[in-house]
Short mmCIF file of C-alpha atoms in Angstrom, two decimals:
data_model
loop_
_atom_site.label_atom_id
_atom_site.label_comp_id
_atom_site.label_asym_id
_atom_site.label_seq_id
_atom_site.Cartn_x
_atom_site.Cartn_y
_atom_site.Cartn_z
CA UNK A 4 31.36 -9.58 6.19
CA UNK A 5 32.33 -13.04 8.19
CA UNK A 6 29.90 -15.83 9.30
CA UNK A 7 31.05 -14.40 12.59
CA UNK A 8 28.69 -11.49 12.46
CA UNK A 9 25.79 -12.89 11.52
CA UNK A 10 25.89 -15.19 14.77
CA UNK A 11 25.00 -12.61 17.06
CA UNK A 12 21.67 -11.50 14.79
CA UNK A 13 19.10 -11.73 17.44
CA UNK A 14 16.23 -14.70 17.22
CA UNK A 15 13.56 -11.86 16.27
CA UNK A 16 15.63 -10.57 13.60
CA UNK A 17 16.58 -14.19 12.64
CA UNK A 18 13.16 -14.66 12.45
CA UNK A 19 12.30 -11.52 10.43
CA UNK A 20 14.89 -12.36 7.87
CA UNK A 21 13.43 -15.51 6.90
CA UNK A 22 11.53 -13.75 5.38
CA UNK A 23 13.54 -12.68 2.63
CA UNK A 24 14.05 -14.42 -0.87
CA UNK A 25 16.67 -17.57 0.11
CA UNK A 26 18.86 -15.78 -2.69
CA UNK A 27 19.46 -12.34 -1.16
CA UNK A 28 18.81 -13.03 2.15
CA UNK A 29 22.57 -12.67 2.62
CA UNK A 30 22.79 -9.46 1.06
CA UNK A 31 20.95 -7.47 3.03
CA UNK A 32 21.46 -9.56 6.66
CA UNK A 33 24.20 -7.56 7.67
CA UNK A 34 23.27 -4.20 6.96
CA UNK A 35 19.36 -4.80 8.40
CA UNK A 36 21.90 -6.75 11.11
CA UNK A 37 23.82 -3.73 12.36
CA UNK A 38 20.62 -0.88 11.85
CA UNK A 39 18.32 -2.95 14.16
CA UNK A 40 20.86 -4.04 16.66
CA UNK A 41 21.00 0.39 17.08
CA UNK A 42 17.53 0.47 16.47
CA UNK A 43 16.85 -2.00 19.59
CA UNK A 44 19.67 -1.25 21.67
CA UNK A 45 17.95 -0.22 25.30
CA UNK A 46 14.83 -0.53 23.72
CA UNK A 47 12.08 -3.24 25.58
CA UNK A 48 10.91 -6.40 23.93
CA UNK A 49 8.00 -4.63 22.05
CA UNK A 50 10.22 -2.11 20.58
CA UNK A 51 12.26 -4.68 19.24
CA UNK A 52 9.19 -6.35 18.09
CA UNK A 53 8.31 -3.70 16.48
CA UNK A 54 11.48 -3.50 14.63
CA UNK A 55 11.21 -6.88 13.70
CA UNK A 56 7.94 -7.17 12.30
CA UNK A 57 8.77 -3.83 9.88
CA UNK A 58 11.75 -6.10 8.81
CA UNK A 59 9.40 -9.02 7.81
CA UNK A 60 7.14 -6.71 6.06
CA UNK A 61 9.91 -5.54 3.78
CA UNK A 62 11.34 -9.04 2.83
CA UNK A 63 7.10 -10.41 2.60
CA UNK A 64 7.47 -7.68 -0.35
CA UNK A 65 10.13 -8.50 -1.34
CA UNK A 66 9.07 -11.82 -1.68
CA UNK A 67 5.57 -10.97 -3.80
CA UNK A 68 7.71 -9.47 -6.49
CA UNK A 69 7.47 -5.67 -4.50
CA UNK A 70 10.78 -3.68 -4.15
CA UNK A 71 12.54 -4.67 -6.96
CA UNK A 72 13.66 -2.47 -9.62
CA UNK A 73 9.97 -2.06 -11.31
CA UNK A 74 7.74 0.30 -10.79
CA UNK A 75 4.70 -2.36 -8.88
CA UNK A 76 5.98 -0.54 -5.53
CA UNK A 77 5.31 3.14 -6.92
CA UNK A 78 1.85 1.43 -8.12
CA UNK A 79 1.12 -0.30 -5.07
CA UNK A 80 1.12 2.89 -3.34
CA UNK A 81 -0.59 4.94 -6.26
CA UNK A 82 -3.49 2.12 -5.45
CA UNK A 83 -3.90 2.10 -1.92
CA UNK A 84 -6.03 5.04 -1.35
CA UNK A 85 -7.99 4.31 -4.42
CA UNK A 86 -8.70 0.99 -3.62
CA UNK A 87 -9.61 2.07 -0.24
CA UNK A 88 -11.81 4.92 -1.38
CA UNK A 89 -13.83 2.50 -3.88
CA UNK A 90 -14.52 -0.37 -1.03
CA UNK A 91 -15.50 2.54 1.35
CA UNK A 92 -17.61 4.48 -1.86
CA UNK A 93 -19.63 0.85 -2.02
CA UNK A 94 -19.86 0.18 1.47
CA UNK A 95 -21.57 3.83 1.84
CA UNK A 96 -24.21 3.19 -1.03
CA UNK A 97 -24.66 -0.73 -0.19
CA UNK A 98 -24.81 0.90 3.95
CA UNK A 99 -28.22 3.15 2.72
CA UNK A 100 -29.97 0.23 1.45
CA UNK A 101 -29.13 -1.50 4.36
CA UNK A 102 -30.53 1.58 6.81
CA UNK A 103 -33.56 1.53 4.41
CA UNK A 104 -34.03 -1.46 4.68
CA UNK A 105 -33.83 -1.09 8.86
CA UNK A 106 -36.37 1.63 8.28
CA UNK A 107 -38.80 -1.88 7.29
CA UNK A 108 -37.49 -3.22 10.68
CA UNK A 109 -39.95 -6.47 10.09
CA UNK A 110 -37.95 -7.02 6.34
CA UNK A 111 -34.65 -6.77 8.35
CA UNK A 112 -36.10 -9.79 11.22
CA UNK A 113 -37.14 -11.72 8.27
CA UNK A 114 -33.98 -11.78 6.83
CA UNK A 115 -32.37 -14.38 9.44
CA UNK A 116 -29.38 -13.74 11.84
CA UNK A 117 -26.88 -15.19 8.92
CA UNK A 118 -28.16 -12.65 6.22
CA UNK A 119 -28.22 -10.41 9.22
CA UNK A 120 -24.21 -11.12 10.33
CA UNK A 121 -23.29 -10.50 7.11
CA UNK A 122 -24.98 -6.82 6.98
CA UNK A 123 -23.71 -6.21 10.45
CA UNK A 124 -19.98 -6.95 9.16
CA UNK A 125 -20.57 -5.03 5.72
CA UNK A 126 -22.06 -2.29 7.28
CA UNK A 127 -18.84 -2.41 10.06
CA UNK A 128 -16.13 -2.85 7.23
CA UNK A 129 -17.45 0.12 5.47
CA UNK A 130 -17.22 2.50 9.19
CA UNK A 131 -13.53 1.26 9.27
CA UNK A 132 -12.69 2.37 5.88
CA UNK A 133 -13.93 5.57 5.81
CA UNK A 134 -11.60 5.71 9.16
CA UNK A 135 -9.02 4.42 7.41
CA UNK A 136 -9.49 6.56 4.26
CA UNK A 137 -9.31 9.62 6.75
CA UNK A 138 -5.87 8.07 8.67
CA UNK A 139 -4.56 7.67 4.98
CA UNK A 140 -5.54 11.50 3.95
CA UNK A 141 -3.65 12.88 7.16
CA UNK A 142 -0.74 10.89 6.77
CA UNK A 143 -1.46 8.80 9.63
CA UNK A 144 -0.14 5.60 7.94
CA UNK A 145 0.78 3.51 10.63
CA UNK A 146 -2.61 3.58 12.12
CA UNK A 147 -4.15 2.92 9.00
CA UNK A 148 -2.65 -0.38 8.88
CA UNK A 149 -3.44 -0.98 12.52
CA UNK A 150 -7.03 -0.36 11.99
CA UNK A 151 -7.32 -1.90 8.40
CA UNK A 152 -5.57 -4.91 9.98
CA UNK A 153 -8.24 -5.02 12.90
CA UNK A 154 -11.38 -4.35 10.98
CA UNK A 155 -10.81 -7.26 8.53
CA UNK A 156 -9.76 -9.53 11.39
CA UNK A 157 -12.99 -9.16 12.94
CA UNK A 158 -14.86 -9.47 10.07
CA UNK A 159 -13.40 -12.48 8.61
CA UNK A 160 -15.00 -14.76 11.24
CA UNK A 161 -17.79 -13.15 11.53
CA UNK A 162 -18.20 -13.55 7.58
CA UNK A 163 -17.31 -17.15 8.34
CA UNK A 164 -19.33 -17.88 11.04
CA UNK A 165 -22.64 -16.51 9.29
CA UNK A 166 -21.07 -18.77 5.71
CA UNK A 167 -23.17 -22.19 7.09
CA UNK A 168 -26.78 -20.54 7.37
CA UNK A 169 -26.87 -18.74 4.22
CA UNK A 170 -28.93 -20.90 1.62
CA UNK A 171 -28.63 -18.37 -0.74
CA UNK A 172 -25.78 -15.94 -1.95
CA UNK A 173 -22.63 -17.36 -0.62
CA UNK A 174 -20.74 -16.17 -3.49
CA UNK A 175 -22.59 -12.16 -2.88
CA UNK A 176 -21.84 -12.87 1.09
CA UNK A 177 -18.43 -13.34 0.59
CA UNK A 178 -17.50 -11.84 -1.96
CA UNK A 179 -19.60 -8.52 -1.34
CA UNK A 180 -18.34 -8.33 2.74
CA UNK A 181 -15.10 -9.79 2.90
CA UNK A 182 -12.56 -10.23 -0.07
CA UNK A 183 -12.67 -6.53 -1.38
CA UNK A 184 -11.46 -5.85 2.62
CA UNK A 185 -9.31 -9.04 2.32
CA UNK A 186 -7.40 -7.65 -1.43
CA UNK A 187 -7.61 -4.01 0.26
CA UNK A 188 -5.64 -5.07 3.45
CA UNK A 189 -3.03 -7.38 1.81
CA UNK A 190 -2.70 -3.96 -0.49
CA UNK A 191 -2.09 -1.61 2.44
CA UNK A 192 0.26 -4.24 3.74
CA UNK A 193 2.36 -4.70 0.65
CA UNK A 194 2.45 -0.44 -0.12
CA UNK A 195 6.07 0.82 1.29
CA UNK A 196 5.17 3.60 3.95
CA UNK A 197 8.02 5.33 3.30
CA UNK A 198 6.40 5.52 -0.22
CA UNK A 199 2.75 5.82 0.84
CA UNK A 200 3.13 8.34 3.74
CA UNK A 201 1.78 11.41 2.17
CA UNK A 202 -1.39 11.08 -0.22
CA UNK A 203 -0.29 14.69 -2.77
CA UNK A 204 -3.37 16.87 -4.41
CA UNK A 205 -3.32 14.37 -7.86
CA UNK A 206 -3.70 11.29 -5.57
CA UNK A 207 -6.95 12.80 -3.60
CA UNK A 208 -8.20 14.04 -7.29
CA UNK A 209 -8.09 10.95 -8.36
CA UNK A 210 -10.01 9.30 -5.45
CA UNK A 211 -12.96 12.12 -5.91
CA UNK A 212 -13.00 10.80 -9.39
CA UNK A 213 -12.84 6.65 -8.34
CA UNK A 214 -15.52 7.26 -5.72
CA UNK A 215 -18.00 9.26 -8.32
CA UNK A 216 -17.31 5.86 -10.35
CA UNK A 217 -18.36 4.00 -7.73
CA UNK A 218 -21.23 5.63 -7.66
CA UNK A 219 -22.70 5.55 -10.86
CA UNK A 220 -24.24 2.19 -11.34
CA UNK A 221 -26.58 2.68 -8.22
CA UNK A 222 -27.76 6.16 -9.22
CA UNK A 223 -28.16 4.69 -12.81
CA UNK A 224 -30.08 2.13 -11.10
CA UNK A 225 -32.19 5.01 -10.19
CA UNK A 226 -32.74 5.88 -13.49
CA UNK A 227 -32.78 3.05 -15.39
CA UNK A 228 -35.45 0.62 -15.38
CA UNK A 229 -33.92 -3.02 -16.42
CA UNK A 230 -32.39 -4.85 -13.74
CA UNK A 231 -31.21 -7.84 -15.44
CA UNK A 232 -29.06 -5.19 -17.63
CA UNK A 233 -27.81 -2.94 -14.86
CA UNK A 234 -26.71 -5.49 -12.87
CA UNK A 235 -24.56 -7.40 -15.40
CA UNK A 236 -23.62 -3.47 -16.29
CA UNK A 237 -22.44 -3.19 -12.28
CA UNK A 238 -20.81 -6.18 -11.86
CA UNK A 239 -18.70 -6.80 -14.81
CA UNK A 240 -17.94 -2.96 -15.51
CA UNK A 241 -15.21 -3.02 -12.98
CA UNK A 242 -13.39 -5.68 -15.97
CA UNK A 243 -12.78 -2.87 -17.88
CA UNK A 244 -10.03 -0.45 -16.01
CA UNK A 245 -7.97 -4.09 -14.69
CA UNK A 246 -8.44 -4.97 -18.59
CA UNK A 247 -6.99 -1.58 -19.46
CA UNK A 248 -4.89 -2.14 -16.78
CA UNK A 249 -2.93 -5.42 -17.55
CA UNK A 250 -2.78 -3.50 -21.78
CA UNK A 251 -0.86 -0.86 -20.46
CA UNK A 252 1.24 -2.55 -17.87
CA UNK A 253 4.39 -2.68 -20.74
CA UNK A 254 4.14 1.72 -20.67
CA UNK A 255 5.93 3.52 -17.78
CA UNK A 256 2.41 4.97 -16.58
CA UNK A 257 1.68 4.37 -13.62
CA UNK A 258 -1.85 5.77 -12.66
CA UNK A 259 -3.60 3.35 -15.41
CA UNK A 260 -1.75 0.66 -13.35
CA UNK A 261 -3.01 1.72 -10.34
CA UNK A 262 -6.58 2.90 -11.45
CA UNK A 263 -6.29 -0.96 -12.39
CA UNK A 264 -5.47 -2.59 -9.61
CA UNK A 265 -7.88 -0.69 -7.17
CA UNK A 266 -10.68 -1.65 -9.52
CA UNK A 267 -9.89 -4.96 -8.77
CA UNK A 268 -12.01 -4.14 -5.41
CA UNK A 269 -15.24 -4.07 -7.94
CA UNK A 270 -14.55 -7.32 -9.33
CA UNK A 271 -13.84 -8.90 -5.93
CA UNK A 272 -16.97 -7.48 -4.95
CA UNK A 273 -19.32 -7.83 -7.68
CA UNK A 274 -17.38 -9.46 -10.50
CA UNK A 275 -16.89 -12.60 -9.19
CA UNK A 276 -20.27 -13.14 -7.14
CA UNK A 277 -22.19 -12.97 -10.48
CA UNK A 278 -19.61 -14.98 -12.19
CA UNK A 279 -20.44 -17.76 -9.95
CA UNK A 280 -24.25 -16.97 -10.23
CA UNK A 281 -23.86 -17.67 -13.53
CA UNK A 282 -21.92 -20.98 -14.20
CA UNK A 283 -20.89 -22.29 -10.19
CA UNK A 284 -18.39 -20.84 -7.26
CA UNK A 285 -16.32 -23.87 -8.13
CA UNK A 286 -15.52 -23.01 -11.93
CA UNK A 287 -14.99 -18.99 -10.59
CA UNK A 288 -12.48 -20.57 -7.82
CA UNK A 289 -10.64 -22.93 -10.58
CA UNK A 290 -10.64 -20.07 -13.20
CA UNK A 291 -9.44 -17.59 -10.27
CA UNK A 292 -6.49 -20.45 -9.17
CA UNK A 293 -6.16 -20.76 -13.25
CA UNK A 294 -5.37 -17.05 -13.60
CA UNK A 295 -2.84 -16.57 -10.43
CA UNK A 296 -1.23 -20.31 -12.10
CA UNK A 297 -0.62 -18.35 -15.23
CA UNK A 298 0.50 -14.81 -13.81
CA UNK A 299 3.33 -16.88 -11.38
CA UNK A 300 4.86 -18.29 -14.00
CA UNK A 301 5.09 -15.61 -15.81
CA UNK A 302 6.87 -13.93 -13.11
CA UNK A 303 8.89 -16.60 -12.36
CA UNK A 304 10.39 -17.44 -15.96
CA UNK A 305 10.35 -13.12 -15.99
CA UNK A 306 12.80 -13.74 -12.92
CA UNK A 307 14.71 -16.07 -14.05
CA UNK A 308 15.67 -13.95 -17.48
CA UNK A 309 16.55 -11.48 -14.96
CA UNK A 310 18.91 -13.91 -13.44
CA UNK A 311 20.06 -15.78 -17.10
CA UNK A 312 19.81 -12.75 -19.52
CA UNK A 313 22.24 -14.87 -22.09
CA UNK A 314 18.80 -17.12 -22.05
CA UNK A 315 16.83 -14.89 -23.13
CA UNK A 316 15.38 -15.85 -26.62
CA UNK A 317 16.98 -13.19 -29.38
CA UNK A 318 14.60 -10.78 -30.39
CA UNK A 319 12.25 -10.88 -27.10
CA UNK B 20 8.73 14.28 -3.83
CA UNK B 21 7.38 12.17 -0.59
CA UNK B 22 7.65 13.60 3.03
CA UNK B 23 9.71 10.69 4.02
CA UNK B 24 12.16 11.01 0.98
CA UNK B 25 12.72 14.59 1.31
CA UNK B 26 13.97 14.19 5.23
CA UNK B 27 15.79 11.51 3.99
CA UNK B 28 17.41 13.40 1.59
CA UNK B 29 17.98 16.73 3.56
CA UNK B 30 19.73 14.37 6.48
CA UNK B 31 22.09 13.47 3.89
CA UNK B 32 22.86 17.13 2.90
CA UNK B 33 25.68 17.70 4.90
CA UNK B 34 27.21 14.50 5.43
CA UNK B 35 27.19 10.66 5.17
CA UNK B 36 25.49 8.96 7.34
CA UNK B 37 25.02 5.36 8.16
CA UNK B 38 21.32 3.38 8.66
CA UNK B 39 21.03 3.94 12.49
CA UNK B 40 22.66 7.67 12.47
CA UNK B 41 19.54 8.65 9.21
CA UNK B 42 17.25 7.11 11.89
CA UNK B 43 18.24 9.82 14.23
CA UNK B 44 18.75 12.35 11.96
CA UNK B 45 14.93 12.15 10.15
CA UNK B 46 13.03 12.52 13.65
CA UNK B 47 15.51 14.60 14.85
CA UNK B 48 14.48 17.05 11.65
CA UNK B 49 10.61 16.31 11.68
CA UNK B 50 10.58 17.00 15.34
CA UNK B 51 10.01 12.95 16.49
CA UNK B 52 7.37 13.19 13.94
CA UNK B 53 8.54 11.24 11.03
CA UNK B 54 9.52 7.70 13.06
CA UNK B 55 11.34 5.14 10.00
CA UNK B 56 12.11 1.81 11.69
CA UNK B 57 14.37 -0.87 9.74
CA UNK B 58 12.87 -2.41 7.40
CA UNK B 59 10.72 0.90 6.03
CA UNK B 60 14.50 2.76 5.87
CA UNK B 61 16.06 -0.05 4.16
CA UNK B 62 13.73 -0.06 1.67
CA UNK B 63 13.48 3.06 1.36
CA UNK B 64 17.70 3.55 1.11
CA UNK B 65 17.76 0.49 -1.65
CA UNK B 66 15.51 2.66 -3.41
CA UNK B 67 16.95 5.71 -3.34
CA UNK B 68 19.66 3.70 -4.47
CA UNK B 69 18.30 2.28 -7.89
CA UNK B 70 16.85 5.71 -8.46
CA UNK B 71 20.46 7.43 -8.13
CA UNK B 72 19.77 10.15 -5.58
CA UNK B 73 21.57 7.86 -2.46
CA UNK B 74 24.84 5.86 -3.46
CA UNK B 75 26.66 4.04 -0.50
CA UNK B 76 29.60 6.00 0.69
CA UNK B 77 31.55 3.15 2.31
CA UNK B 78 31.92 0.04 4.10
CA UNK B 79 32.57 -0.24 7.75
CA UNK B 80 33.24 -2.88 11.01
CA UNK B 81 32.06 -1.40 14.07
CA UNK B 82 31.16 -3.39 16.85
CA UNK B 83 31.88 -6.67 14.52
CA UNK B 84 29.01 -5.71 12.82
CA UNK B 85 29.51 -4.71 9.01
CA UNK B 86 27.27 -1.20 8.45
CA UNK B 87 27.26 0.80 5.59
CA UNK B 88 27.89 4.51 5.14
CA UNK B 89 25.47 6.24 2.82
CA UNK B 90 26.06 9.65 0.60
CA UNK B 91 23.75 12.10 -1.28
CA UNK B 92 24.59 11.73 -5.16
CA UNK B 93 24.47 14.08 -7.15
CA UNK B 94 21.13 13.57 -8.63
CA UNK B 95 19.72 13.63 -5.04
CA UNK B 96 21.73 16.91 -4.35
CA UNK B 97 19.72 18.33 -8.10
CA UNK B 98 16.36 16.46 -6.65
CA UNK B 99 16.83 17.56 -2.98
CA UNK B 100 17.70 21.27 -4.20
CA UNK B 101 14.96 21.72 -6.65
CA UNK B 102 12.17 20.64 -4.23
CA UNK B 103 14.10 22.63 -1.66
CA UNK B 104 13.31 25.89 -4.28
CA UNK B 105 9.62 24.47 -4.31
CA UNK B 106 9.17 24.29 -0.70
CA UNK B 107 10.95 28.42 -0.02
CA UNK B 108 8.52 30.04 -2.94
CA UNK B 109 5.57 28.13 -1.76
CA UNK B 110 7.02 29.79 2.56
CA UNK B 111 7.16 32.71 0.62
CA UNK B 112 4.36 33.40 -0.70
CA UNK B 113 2.74 32.17 2.26
CA UNK B 114 4.50 35.18 4.04
CA UNK B 115 3.79 37.89 2.11
CA UNK B 116 -0.53 36.81 1.91
CA UNK B 117 -0.59 36.41 5.69
CA UNK B 118 1.74 40.03 5.95
CA UNK B 119 -1.37 41.38 4.00
CA UNK B 120 -4.09 40.00 6.83
CA UNK B 121 -3.90 42.85 9.67
CA UNK B 122 -3.86 45.83 6.59
CA UNK B 123 -7.09 44.25 5.06
CA UNK B 124 -8.23 44.12 8.46
CA UNK B 125 -7.80 46.89 9.02
CA UNK B 126 -9.52 48.10 5.61
CA UNK B 127 -12.62 46.60 6.22
CA UNK B 128 -12.95 47.17 10.09
#
């Protein structure tokens, strides 16, 4: 393991290795360089770029705290099909409402270009996530990732272009049309391909349950005529699985944690926009940032304790 | 057991192999259907090592590059044997039932 051995590292791989946490980069570099060199020998630049991208993906996963000794990889991998199911099902319900609206052409035209753009972006995202769901069920993980990436990147400028033209409901537009897609896309990229490759029968049953749970609020809306009460229920019911997952985080059960991660889609689509309506978008953004900062601080603290176990307080 | 894990353990079942050889073996065993890229393979090997399924047999230097040679650990061999028995049982049952088809057709025709 000499420095001379790393001087031959190809440029693309060198860039990819920069995604690894600095502390562990050296430990990974030698072996990755050996595999990469043989895998790309005699291959073109596109193949080499694909390999480098895959290495960078692994490095980013490590940087995000995945791929370590915990269950994070498994939780994320199991959450992906659930989150895709949830966002696709909610999207379908939304698309049905859009289709009903389209039957009344004057009402749709009355919405204005910005609102129309948001609705079209949401409908397009639904089609994409349905296709991604099909690809995941078929075991085509790579194709699912590519389609999810293209779909989300296509949706992003449409929603952003529409935002200035929206007088009201910007939080709904961002939350309803964009945040779930961004979240599921990141989840799809974060899951290790080797674990994600097969959606097992137990996962399919969970996916069916998630789809049904996503449709329950809409069914209730048709039966219960208390719009404000139902809106609160639809908006905040998604916090329950997320809270339950956090409460059970220390137990060695992957399913509740995966369901909690998937339920973040509902929080983003309904919970945060409703909170923004009840308070203000700035307050919600501040709360989300504060929560992210606390989570990050806890992660750093845990990492420091793992590195320096002697400093762990007695009894903790 | 997920298919990539099954393929990796199968690729290590007969003899220890280094990373690129594992890539090739997995592609060959799966008839080219599963191709593990560098980062995915490395991540999977790390996970399997943590789970005690795979161990590093030795490290060697080839063409100036250090590389690890991986071997199937006892726990990995047991898991592979269990999974193989499960798959074999399902395959045997499928064959048995398929063999009944023509006779059933004959009865109903």
